[in-house]
Tab-separated table of C-alpha atoms and ligand atoms in Angstrom:
chain	number	residue	atom	x	y	z
A	921	UNK	CA	16.994	52.991	-15.643
A	922	UNK	CA	14.185	55.733	-16.115
A	923	UNK	CA	12.667	57.710	-13.274
A	924	UNK	CA	8.940	57.924	-13.862
A	925	UNK	CA	6.537	59.606	-11.579
A	926	UNK	CA	3.387	57.799	-12.127
A	927	UNK	CA	1.641	60.076	-9.722
A	928	UNK	CA	2.253	63.125	-11.522
A	929	UNK	CA	-0.837	64.794	-12.912
A	930	UNK	CA	0.449	65.330	-16.379
A	931	UNK	CA	0.991	61.550	-16.718
A	932	UNK	CA	-2.021	60.633	-15.172
A	933	UNK	CA	-4.115	63.410	-17.750
A	934	UNK	CA	-2.291	61.834	-20.642
A	935	UNK	CA	-0.279	58.770	-19.998
A	936	UNK	CA	-0.229	57.411	-23.697
A	937	UNK	CA	3.034	58.803	-24.830
A	938	UNK	CA	4.975	57.671	-21.783
A	939	UNK	CA	3.434	54.289	-22.005
A	940	UNK	CA	4.409	53.961	-25.766
A	941	UNK	CA	8.088	55.011	-25.041
A	942	UNK	CA	8.290	52.707	-22.123
A	943	UNK	CA	7.173	49.647	-24.371
A	944	UNK	CA	10.425	50.517	-26.724
A	945	UNK	CA	12.591	49.451	-23.675
A	946	UNK	CA	11.581	46.002	-23.911
A	947	UNK	CA	9.242	43.449	-22.086
A	948	UNK	CA	10.903	44.259	-18.624
A	949	UNK	CA	11.533	47.759	-17.828
A	950	UNK	CA	13.534	48.915	-14.789
A	951	UNK	CA	12.346	51.978	-13.277
A	952	UNK	CA	12.797	54.260	-10.087
A	953	UNK	CA	9.563	54.846	-8.526
A	954	UNK	CA	9.142	57.678	-5.970
A	955	UNK	CA	8.775	56.426	-2.326
A	956	UNK	CA	9.100	52.754	-3.616
A	957	UNK	CA	12.540	52.829	-5.149
A	958	UNK	CA	13.836	50.422	-7.669
A	959	UNK	CA	11.341	48.286	-9.303
A	960	UNK	CA	10.647	46.042	-12.443
A	961	UNK	CA	7.623	46.552	-14.810
A	962	UNK	CA	6.532	43.934	-17.160
A	963	UNK	CA	5.240	45.875	-20.082
A	964	UNK	CA	4.600	43.435	-23.032
A	965	UNK	CA	1.466	41.135	-23.102
A	966	UNK	CA	3.574	37.910	-23.141
A	967	UNK	CA	5.518	39.167	-20.095
A	968	UNK	CA	2.564	40.127	-18.191
A	969	UNK	CA	0.855	36.855	-18.864
A	970	UNK	CA	3.892	34.628	-18.011
A	971	UNK	CA	4.307	36.912	-14.811
A	972	UNK	CA	0.843	36.480	-13.658
A	973	UNK	CA	0.463	32.887	-14.536
A	974	UNK	CA	3.779	31.661	-12.630
A	975	UNK	CA	2.669	31.310	-9.024
A	976	UNK	CA	5.548	29.044	-8.529
A	977	UNK	CA	7.812	31.800	-9.339
A	978	UNK	CA	6.112	34.760	-8.255
A	979	UNK	CA	3.896	35.470	-5.223
A	980	UNK	CA	1.556	38.433	-4.056
A	981	UNK	CA	2.479	37.797	-0.223
A	982	UNK	CA	5.522	39.693	0.564
A	983	UNK	CA	6.078	37.928	3.925
A	984	UNK	CA	6.493	34.718	2.180
A	985	UNK	CA	9.941	36.073	1.099
A	986	UNK	CA	10.540	38.102	4.255
A	987	UNK	CA	9.458	41.479	3.145
A	988	UNK	CA	6.828	43.868	4.338
A	989	UNK	CA	3.875	44.548	1.737
A	990	UNK	CA	4.314	47.816	-0.093
A	991	UNK	CA	0.835	48.514	-1.518
A	992	UNK	CA	-1.298	45.232	-1.796
A	993	UNK	CA	-3.688	46.430	0.703
A	994	UNK	CA	-7.054	48.048	0.427
A	995	UNK	CA	-7.037	51.241	2.121
A	996	UNK	CA	-7.744	50.943	5.836
A	997	UNK	CA	-8.296	47.186	5.899
A	998	UNK	CA	-7.568	46.059	9.509
A	999	UNK	CA	-5.224	42.844	10.034
A	1000	UNK	CA	-4.505	42.288	6.254
A	1001	UNK	CA	-2.719	38.729	5.816
A	1002	UNK	CA	-3.095	35.812	3.846
A	1003	UNK	CA	-4.493	33.604	6.628
A	1004	UNK	CA	-7.420	35.553	7.353
A	1005	UNK	CA	-9.045	35.263	3.838
A	1006	UNK	CA	-7.373	38.149	1.901
A	1007	UNK	CA	-7.935	37.047	-1.632
A	1008	UNK	CA	-5.325	38.914	-3.002
A	1009	UNK	CA	-2.597	37.325	-0.803
A	1010	UNK	CA	-3.969	33.667	-0.756
A	1011	UNK	CA	-2.409	31.212	-3.119
A	1012	UNK	CA	-2.909	27.666	-4.117
A	1013	UNK	CA	-5.718	25.825	-2.314
A	1014	UNK	CA	-6.669	28.577	0.026
A	1015	UNK	CA	-7.004	31.013	-2.873
A	1016	UNK	CA	-8.974	28.474	-4.802
A	1017	UNK	CA	-11.631	27.892	-1.766
A	1018	UNK	CA	-12.169	31.637	-1.341
A	1019	UNK	CA	-12.492	32.594	-5.108
A	1020	UNK	CA	-14.973	29.698	-5.531
A	1021	UNK	CA	-16.945	30.902	-2.849
A	1022	UNK	CA	-17.139	34.305	-4.234
A	1023	UNK	CA	-17.729	33.212	-7.820
A	1024	UNK	CA	-20.621	31.328	-6.808
A	1025	UNK	CA	-21.882	33.922	-4.666
A	1026	UNK	CA	-21.908	36.428	-7.321
A	1027	UNK	CA	-23.301	34.119	-9.671
A	1028	UNK	CA	-26.173	33.453	-7.290
A	1029	UNK	CA	-26.447	37.157	-6.171
A	1030	UNK	CA	-28.226	38.013	-9.733
A	1031	UNK	CA	-25.916	40.738	-11.110
A	1032	UNK	CA	-27.958	40.693	-14.321
A	1033	UNK	CA	-31.048	41.446	-12.747
A	1034	UNK	CA	-29.337	44.449	-11.398
A	1035	UNK	CA	-29.849	46.515	-14.660
A	1036	UNK	CA	-32.968	48.261	-13.652
A	1037	UNK	CA	-31.997	49.119	-10.025
A	1038	UNK	CA	-28.549	50.717	-11.432
A	1039	UNK	CA	-30.245	52.680	-13.799
A	1040	UNK	CA	-32.620	53.906	-11.282
A	1041	UNK	CA	-29.836	54.791	-8.836
A	1042	UNK	CA	-27.776	56.681	-11.595
A	1043	UNK	CA	-31.094	58.516	-12.578
A	1044	UNK	CA	-31.529	59.515	-9.138
A	1045	UNK	CA	-27.819	60.611	-8.454
A	1046	UNK	CA	-28.012	62.684	-11.861
A	1047	UNK	CA	-31.298	64.464	-11.000
A	1048	UNK	CA	-29.988	65.355	-7.461
A	1049	UNK	CA	-26.248	66.401	-8.399
A	1050	UNK	CA	-25.775	69.578	-6.506
A	1051	UNK	CA	-23.650	72.472	-8.333
A	1052	UNK	CA	-19.868	72.383	-7.453
A	1053	UNK	CA	-18.992	75.006	-4.831
A	1054	UNK	CA	-16.439	77.574	-6.027
A	1055	UNK	CA	-17.215	76.955	-9.914
A	1056	UNK	CA	-19.524	78.831	-12.410
A	1057	UNK	CA	-23.219	77.843	-12.442
A	1058	UNK	CA	-24.009	74.741	-14.265
A	1059	UNK	CA	-20.836	72.871	-13.156
A	1060	UNK	CA	-21.028	69.616	-11.373
A	1061	UNK	CA	-18.352	67.407	-9.770
A	1062	UNK	CA	-18.866	64.112	-11.545
A	1063	UNK	CA	-16.856	62.136	-8.951
A	1064	UNK	CA	-18.414	63.073	-5.756
A	1065	UNK	CA	-21.974	63.533	-7.276
A	1066	UNK	CA	-22.082	60.461	-9.681
A	1067	UNK	CA	-19.165	58.328	-10.352
A	1068	UNK	CA	-18.060	57.608	-6.660
A	1069	UNK	CA	-21.428	56.970	-4.962
A	1070	UNK	CA	-22.869	54.964	-7.892
A	1071	UNK	CA	-20.782	51.715	-7.736
A	1072	UNK	CA	-20.647	51.830	-3.920
A	1073	UNK	CA	-24.486	52.075	-3.890
A	1074	UNK	CA	-24.589	49.353	-6.224
A	1075	UNK	CA	-22.240	47.168	-4.329
A	1076	UNK	CA	-24.367	47.879	-1.064
A	1077	UNK	CA	-27.619	46.905	-2.460
A	1078	UNK	CA	-26.006	43.622	-3.875
A	1079	UNK	CA	-24.486	42.687	-0.692
A	1080	UNK	CA	-27.920	43.074	1.356
A	1081	UNK	CA	-26.701	46.373	3.220
A	1082	UNK	CA	-30.081	47.922	4.224
A	1083	UNK	CA	-30.967	51.158	2.707
A	1084	UNK	CA	-31.221	52.800	5.756
A	1085	UNK	CA	-27.413	52.240	6.515
A	1086	UNK	CA	-26.410	53.284	2.940
A	1087	UNK	CA	-25.409	57.059	3.684
A	1088	UNK	CA	-23.410	55.918	6.664
A	1089	UNK	CA	-21.587	53.195	4.951
A	1090	UNK	CA	-21.067	55.412	1.680
A	1091	UNK	CA	-19.397	57.800	4.229
A	1092	UNK	CA	-17.100	55.193	5.762
A	1093	UNK	CA	-16.298	53.752	2.229
A	1094	UNK	CA	-15.342	57.291	0.958
A	1095	UNK	CA	-13.219	58.022	3.966
A	1096	UNK	CA	-11.329	54.535	3.220
A	1097	UNK	CA	-10.757	55.305	-0.503
A	1098	UNK	CA	-10.597	59.143	-0.776
A	1099	UNK	CA	-8.564	60.012	2.427
A	1100	UNK	CA	-8.346	63.798	2.525
A	1101	UNK	CA	-6.869	66.470	4.596
A	1102	UNK	CA	-4.334	66.163	7.311
A	1103	UNK	CA	-6.432	63.693	9.359
A	1104	UNK	CA	-7.210	61.565	6.139
A	1105	UNK	CA	-5.053	58.775	7.308
A	1106	UNK	CA	-6.260	58.425	10.903
A	1107	UNK	CA	-10.066	58.805	9.688
A	1108	UNK	CA	-9.152	55.923	7.129
A	1109	UNK	CA	-7.896	53.891	9.811
A	1110	UNK	CA	-10.869	54.355	11.914
A	1111	UNK	CA	-13.224	54.127	9.304
A	1112	UNK	CA	-12.020	50.952	8.080
A	1113	UNK	CA	-12.453	49.287	11.439
A	1114	UNK	CA	-15.996	50.342	11.781
A	1115	UNK	CA	-16.687	49.149	8.298
A	1116	UNK	CA	-15.273	45.881	9.136
A	1117	UNK	CA	-17.138	45.619	12.480
A	1118	UNK	CA	-20.325	46.472	10.660
A	1119	UNK	CA	-19.902	43.726	8.185
A	1120	UNK	CA	-19.216	41.039	10.525
A	1121	UNK	CA	-22.359	41.937	12.345
A	1122	UNK	CA	-24.286	42.004	8.843
A	1123	UNK	CA	-22.726	38.752	8.191
A	1124	UNK	CA	-23.903	37.318	11.346
A	1125	UNK	CA	-27.630	38.436	11.053
A	1126	UNK	CA	-30.476	36.259	10.292
A	1127	UNK	CA	-32.221	38.869	8.332
A	1128	UNK	CA	-30.144	38.972	5.163
A	1129	UNK	CA	-31.966	38.707	1.919
A	1130	UNK	CA	-31.599	35.265	0.292
A	1131	UNK	CA	-30.585	36.722	-3.020
A	1132	UNK	CA	-28.045	39.110	-1.442
A	1133	UNK	CA	-24.198	38.625	-1.914
A	1134	UNK	CA	-23.621	38.462	1.875
A	1135	UNK	CA	-26.130	35.716	2.313
A	1136	UNK	CA	-24.638	33.712	-0.753
A	1137	UNK	CA	-21.080	34.135	0.720
A	1138	UNK	CA	-22.174	32.739	4.043
A	1139	UNK	CA	-23.386	29.469	2.142
A	1140	UNK	CA	-20.479	26.900	2.158
A	1141	UNK	CA	-20.424	25.075	-1.252
A	1142	UNK	CA	-18.842	22.111	0.615
A	1143	UNK	CA	-17.719	20.943	3.847
A	1144	UNK	CA	-13.900	20.307	2.936
A	1145	UNK	CA	-12.719	23.892	3.393
A	1146	UNK	CA	-14.697	26.117	5.728
A	1147	UNK	CA	-14.268	30.114	5.773
A	1148	UNK	CA	-14.630	31.498	9.199
A	1149	UNK	CA	-16.531	34.511	10.029
A	1150	UNK	CA	-13.408	36.675	10.248
A	1151	UNK	CA	-12.279	35.557	6.683
A	1152	UNK	CA	-15.992	36.259	5.404
A	1153	UNK	CA	-15.981	39.762	6.823
A	1154	UNK	CA	-12.458	40.325	5.192
A	1155	UNK	CA	-13.850	38.999	2.004
A	1156	UNK	CA	-17.024	41.415	2.080
A	1157	UNK	CA	-14.845	44.334	3.167
A	1158	UNK	CA	-12.387	43.607	0.367
A	1159	UNK	CA	-15.293	43.321	-2.273
A	1160	UNK	CA	-16.940	46.526	-1.362
A	1161	UNK	CA	-13.451	48.451	-1.489
A	1162	UNK	CA	-12.250	46.673	-4.488
A	1163	UNK	CA	-15.291	47.438	-6.548
A	1164	UNK	CA	-15.767	51.073	-5.425
A	1165	UNK	CA	-12.991	53.304	-6.618
A	1166	UNK	CA	-12.034	51.182	-9.672
A	1167	UNK	CA	-15.386	51.430	-11.015
A	1168	UNK	CA	-15.711	55.191	-9.996
A	1169	UNK	CA	-12.576	55.679	-12.040
A	1170	UNK	CA	-13.740	53.516	-14.899
A	1171	UNK	CA	-16.900	55.820	-15.240
A	1172	UNK	CA	-15.281	58.996	-14.807
A	1173	UNK	CA	-12.191	58.293	-17.153
A	1174	UNK	CA	-14.939	56.937	-19.626
A	1175	UNK	CA	-16.682	60.257	-19.611
A	1176	UNK	CA	-13.480	62.033	-19.844
A	1177	UNK	CA	-12.283	59.887	-22.900
A	1178	UNK	CA	-15.666	60.419	-24.564
A	1179	UNK	CA	-15.457	64.217	-24.109
A	1180	UNK	CA	-11.869	64.355	-25.444
A	1181	UNK	CA	-13.154	62.691	-28.525
A	1182	UNK	CA	-16.453	64.220	-29.638
A	1183	UNK	CA	-16.804	62.051	-32.756
A	1184	UNK	CA	-16.910	58.749	-30.591
A	1185	UNK	CA	-19.280	60.277	-28.086
A	1186	UNK	CA	-21.557	60.811	-30.971
A	1187	UNK	CA	-21.418	57.521	-32.438
A	1188	UNK	CA	-22.449	56.215	-29.001
A	1189	UNK	CA	-25.064	58.253	-28.275
A	1190	UNK	CA	-26.615	57.589	-31.647
A	1191	UNK	CA	-26.399	54.000	-30.884
A	1192	UNK	CA	-26.264	52.893	-27.319
A	1193	UNK	CA	-26.031	49.155	-28.419
A	1194	UNK	CA	-22.399	50.132	-28.796
A	1195	UNK	CA	-21.907	50.746	-25.112
A	1196	UNK	CA	-20.473	47.107	-24.311
A	1197	UNK	CA	-17.819	47.770	-26.936
A	1198	UNK	CA	-17.349	51.370	-25.707
A	1199	UNK	CA	-16.655	50.194	-22.127
A	1200	UNK	CA	-14.130	47.658	-23.402
A	1201	UNK	CA	-12.181	50.491	-25.319
A	1202	UNK	CA	-12.478	52.674	-22.469
A	1203	UNK	CA	-10.939	49.805	-20.280
A	1204	UNK	CA	-8.049	49.458	-22.842
A	1205	UNK	CA	-7.401	53.048	-23.643
A	1206	UNK	CA	-7.968	54.609	-20.135
A	1207	UNK	CA	-6.732	51.829	-17.958
A	1208	UNK	CA	-8.275	52.823	-14.683
A	1209	UNK	CA	-6.011	50.317	-12.718
A	1210	UNK	CA	-2.659	50.840	-14.361
A	1211	UNK	CA	-0.625	48.058	-12.578
A	1212	UNK	CA	-1.293	44.866	-10.603
A	1213	UNK	CA	-0.440	44.465	-7.158
A	1214	UNK	CA	3.274	43.675	-6.539
A	1215	UNK	CA	4.805	40.354	-7.322
A	1216	UNK	CA	7.690	39.126	-5.322
A	1217	UNK	CA	10.327	36.578	-6.749
A	1218	UNK	CA	10.020	33.356	-4.542
A	1219	UNK	CA	13.761	32.282	-5.442
A	1220	UNK	CA	16.662	33.037	-7.834
A	1221	UNK	CA	15.858	32.529	-11.530
A	1222	UNK	CA	16.056	34.096	-15.034
A	1223	UNK	CA	12.871	35.617	-16.367
A	1224	UNK	CA	13.115	37.634	-19.827
A	1225	UNK	CA	16.844	37.786	-19.649
A	1226	UNK	CA	16.482	39.506	-16.033
A	1227	UNK	CA	17.910	37.524	-13.139
A	1228	UNK	CA	15.565	37.647	-10.373
A	1229	UNK	CA	16.692	37.292	-6.547
A	1230	UNK	CA	14.394	35.993	-3.915
A	1231	UNK	CA	12.125	39.111	-2.713
A	1232	UNK	CA	12.656	41.137	-5.934
A	1233	UNK	CA	9.630	43.251	-6.992
A	1234	UNK	CA	7.902	43.239	-10.344
A	1235	UNK	CA	4.507	44.957	-11.188
A	1236	UNK	CA	2.454	43.842	-14.232
A	1237	UNK	CA	2.092	47.259	-16.249
A	1238	UNK	CA	-1.376	46.775	-17.622
A	1239	UNK	CA	-1.701	50.085	-18.965
A	1240	UNK	CA	1.352	49.733	-21.147
A	1241	UNK	CA	0.243	46.324	-22.534
A	1242	UNK	CA	-2.986	47.907	-23.689
A	1243	UNK	CA	-0.775	50.130	-25.841
A	1244	UNK	CA	1.184	47.295	-27.269
A	1245	UNK	CA	0.870	47.809	-31.143
A	1246	UNK	CA	1.896	44.169	-31.790
A	1247	UNK	CA	-1.959	43.458	-30.281
A	1248	UNK	CA	-3.625	46.534	-31.036
A	1249	UNK	CA	-3.146	48.557	-34.367
A	1250	UNK	CA	-2.856	52.371	-33.656
A	1251	UNK	CA	-3.209	51.874	-29.800
A	1252	UNK	CA	-2.990	55.551	-29.095
A	1253	UNK	CA	-6.316	56.242	-30.914
A	1254	UNK	CA	-9.537	56.004	-28.954
A	1255	UNK	CA	-11.952	53.896	-31.099
A	1256	UNK	CA	-15.263	52.557	-29.544
A	1257	UNK	CA	-15.746	50.641	-32.938
A	1258	UNK	CA	-12.525	48.424	-32.582
A	1259	UNK	CA	-12.825	44.657	-32.940
A	1260	UNK	CA	-11.463	42.824	-31.463
A	1261	UNK	CA	-10.588	44.813	-28.539
A	1262	UNK	CA	-7.456	43.405	-26.668
A	1263	UNK	CA	-7.021	44.485	-23.222
A	1264	UNK	CA	-5.738	43.441	-19.838
A	1265	UNK	CA	-7.110	45.728	-17.493
A	1266	UNK	CA	-8.849	43.362	-15.056
A	1267	UNK	CA	-5.675	41.383	-14.808
A	1268	UNK	CA	-5.076	37.615	-15.830
A	1269	UNK	CA	-4.552	34.221	-14.103
A	1270	UNK	CA	-5.822	33.187	-10.779
A	1271	UNK	CA	-6.232	36.685	-9.443
A	1272	UNK	CA	-8.151	37.895	-12.480
A	1273	UNK	CA	-10.749	40.614	-11.503
A	1274	UNK	CA	-13.593	38.833	-9.798
A	1275	UNK	CA	-15.975	41.757	-10.415
A	1276	UNK	CA	-15.166	42.395	-13.860
A	1277	UNK	CA	-18.843	41.565	-15.150
A	1278	UNK	CA	-20.366	43.682	-12.466
A	1279	UNK	CA	-17.811	46.818	-13.113
A	1280	UNK	CA	-18.671	46.437	-17.009
A	1281	UNK	CA	-22.219	46.429	-16.156
A	1282	UNK	CA	-22.275	49.578	-14.159
A	1283	UNK	CA	-20.097	51.625	-16.333
A	1284	UNK	CA	-22.325	50.769	-19.454
A	1285	UNK	CA	-25.402	51.899	-17.544
A	1286	UNK	CA	-23.957	55.051	-15.950
A	1287	UNK	CA	-22.438	56.362	-19.212
A	1288	UNK	CA	-25.764	55.803	-21.047
A	1289	UNK	CA	-27.773	57.328	-18.242
A	1290	UNK	CA	-25.335	60.364	-17.875
A	1291	UNK	CA	-25.390	61.426	-21.604
A	1292	UNK	CA	-28.914	60.478	-22.128
A	1293	UNK	CA	-30.185	62.922	-19.152
A	1294	UNK	CA	-27.176	65.453	-19.819
A	1295	UNK	CA	-26.764	65.301	-23.599
A	1296	UNK	CA	-25.029	68.945	-23.349
A	1297	UNK	CA	-22.295	67.821	-20.757
A	1298	UNK	CA	-18.967	68.992	-21.712
A	1299	UNK	CA	-15.474	69.656	-20.292
A	1300	UNK	CA	-15.020	72.611	-18.025
A	1301	UNK	CA	-12.809	74.567	-20.238
A	1302	UNK	CA	-9.767	76.405	-18.758
A	1303	UNK	CA	-10.945	76.155	-14.967
A	1304	UNK	CA	-8.034	75.593	-12.653
A	1305	UNK	CA	-8.506	72.612	-10.476
A	1306	UNK	CA	-11.331	71.470	-12.418
A	1307	UNK	CA	-9.580	67.958	-12.412
A	1308	UNK	CA	-7.904	66.589	-9.336
A	1309	UNK	CA	-5.907	63.163	-9.383
A	1310	UNK	CA	-5.093	61.383	-6.158
A	1311	UNK	CA	-1.255	60.635	-6.197
A	1312	UNK	CA	-1.717	57.180	-5.981
A	1313	UNK	CA	0.666	54.718	-7.676
A	1314	UNK	CA	-0.678	52.065	-10.098
A	1315	UNK	CA	-4.131	53.878	-10.609
A	1316	UNK	CA	-5.715	56.628	-12.423
A	1317	UNK	CA	-7.661	57.545	-9.463
A	1318	UNK	CA	-9.830	60.794	-9.897
A	1319	UNK	CA	-11.019	62.723	-6.797
A	1320	UNK	CA	-12.563	65.501	-8.626
A	1321	UNK	CA	-13.577	65.877	-12.270
A	1322	UNK	CA	-15.860	69.074	-13.015
A	1323	UNK	CA	-17.849	69.216	-15.980
A	1324	UNK	CA	-20.015	71.894	-17.458
A	1325	UNK	CA	-23.832	70.842	-18.066
A	1326	UNK	CA	-24.775	74.363	-19.385
A	1327	UNK	CA	-26.653	73.626	-22.704
A	1328	UNK	CA	-24.486	74.366	-25.697
A	1329	UNK	CA	-26.052	74.088	-29.179
A	1330	UNK	CA	-22.971	73.332	-31.078
A	1331	UNK	CA	-21.264	70.242	-29.430
A	1332	UNK	CA	-20.943	67.831	-32.526
B	2752	HEM	C1	-13.212	49.133	-13.417
B	2752	HEM	C2	-13.117	48.497	-12.280
B	2752	HEM	C3	-12.341	47.205	-11.780
B	2752	HEM	C4	-10.893	47.133	-12.423
B	2752	HEM	C5	-10.217	47.983	-13.449
B	2752	HEM	C6	-10.372	46.022	-11.645
B	2752	HEM	C7	-9.130	45.565	-11.872
B	2752	HEM	C8	-8.592	44.668	-11.111
B	2752	HEM	C9	-7.311	43.858	-11.338
B	2752	HEM	C10	-6.422	44.392	-12.351
B	2752	HEM	C11	-7.237	42.790	-10.449
B	2752	HEM	C12	-6.043	41.907	-10.567
B	2752	HEM	C13	-4.877	42.577	-9.540
B	2752	HEM	C14	-3.572	41.710	-9.467
B	2752	HEM	O1	-3.502	40.637	-10.020
B	2752	HEM	O2	-2.636	42.216	-8.966
B	2752	HEM	C15	-8.451	42.750	-9.756
B	2752	HEM	C16	-8.701	41.884	-8.778
B	2752	HEM	C17	-9.773	41.757	-8.112
B	2752	HEM	N1	-10.903	42.706	-8.374
B	2752	HEM	FE1	-11.156	44.029	-9.683
B	2752	HEM	N2	-11.218	45.392	-10.734
B	2752	HEM	C18	-12.458	46.350	-11.038
B	2752	HEM	C19	-13.761	46.185	-10.342
B	2752	HEM	C20	-14.063	45.401	-9.593
B	2752	HEM	C21	-15.110	45.053	-8.650
B	2752	HEM	C22	-16.435	45.959	-9.105
B	2752	HEM	C23	-15.212	44.071	-7.881
B	2752	HEM	C24	-16.212	43.467	-6.945
B	2752	HEM	C25	-17.389	43.244	-7.175
B	2752	HEM	C26	-13.850	43.609	-8.028
B	2752	HEM	C27	-13.131	42.570	-7.223
B	2752	HEM	C28	-12.087	42.224	-7.465
B	2752	HEM	C29	-11.511	40.949	-6.821
B	2752	HEM	C30	-12.159	40.219	-5.547
B	2752	HEM	C31	-10.031	40.705	-7.089
B	2752	HEM	C32	-8.968	39.665	-6.617
B	2752	HEM	C33	-9.072	38.350	-7.375
B	2752	HEM	C34	-8.451	37.517	-6.533
B	2752	HEM	O3	-7.337	37.625	-6.139
B	2752	HEM	O4	-8.727	36.082	-7.044
B	2752	HEM	N3	-13.153	44.387	-8.894
B	2752	HEM	N4	-9.102	43.698	-10.128
């Protein structure tokens, strides 16, 4: 059994070698994870798909097998349990009802028409970016100035949160997803409660724009299975949080991967029609969400030569699967022109990411606006603490990424 610290900053900066060597140990790998203990990781494409598409054998809901959840909770969310509409933990008919409601609402809330608004928000953030404190002139923190606020502001606009409330809500979502300092945990809980109460009031309001996600969430598609106000508020909360730091990490890691590979960056900046493919490759290579939420065995059975007992924990190790050379030739090479690009960064099966299309769109536009406005953008070379990872198991979660925006004639 190997002991791997998936929260170590060296691993988070360059995980590819570790991932490739894990894959050599078979489709199910036993590891010891700091603070969690012994766990199994499904690494191969086949094993992950089997895991995520076997709800009769594995559940996302720890309480079903008499365990306490370890990390299937969006930070700060109050009263998280399957019965209150938490999409992640719901199963079967209950999951289908809520998921259908969400998919319909997203479809009707006009994601595609968001393109100009996302571009305008991105432009404003880039022009207003303030210099990073304690760093030389011309350096900005890409996370706090751009990749973190952009998806949160897009989600708020989509949901129908009034522009006047946006600064306060942005503060709350930041306290929830990026708890910092000794009071971080307490602030996270209190921000979670405030955000939940705010969303419940918003959903009850008669003034929601008709094309907003919250208005659409309130429309019941059929009368057979109603979603109550608490469930709706949980769903709205979950969406705001699920779409916030994940997409921030995708943008920041996308920028990092492109700066690490200047030839790829040049290819992209010369032809932005390659942006959708580039985002696919970033999702594969950088895998912002490294693992699925835990799955718990519902009973005793054998799966890929391993005997599971009720309650045993297994994670789908998405990032490792993306590095599987049986589905991707030379997987450790970052190549935005690959075709096809095979990745599993949005999961699979019933819990496949509900916001994949939106996250993709935001990342495409964000990278295009960023490198169009700041063609001179480069790594902040040799500066200590210019990159800070939050030590969060299961994601490459950047809380700081200082970049240099000083013009330099010879980047390519
Ligand atoms: C780069 C950005 C994102 C990544 C990498 C990502 C990744 C994922 C993954 C891996 C899962 C499945 C987890 C599991 O099976 O344990 C998931 C679920 C989910 N994601 Fe995302 N996500 C992203 C952005 C978003 C956005 C923008 C939204 C909202 C608009 C969103 C909403 C959801 C929802 C609702 C689920 C649960 C679906 C269900 O249980 O039916 N995600 N996401």
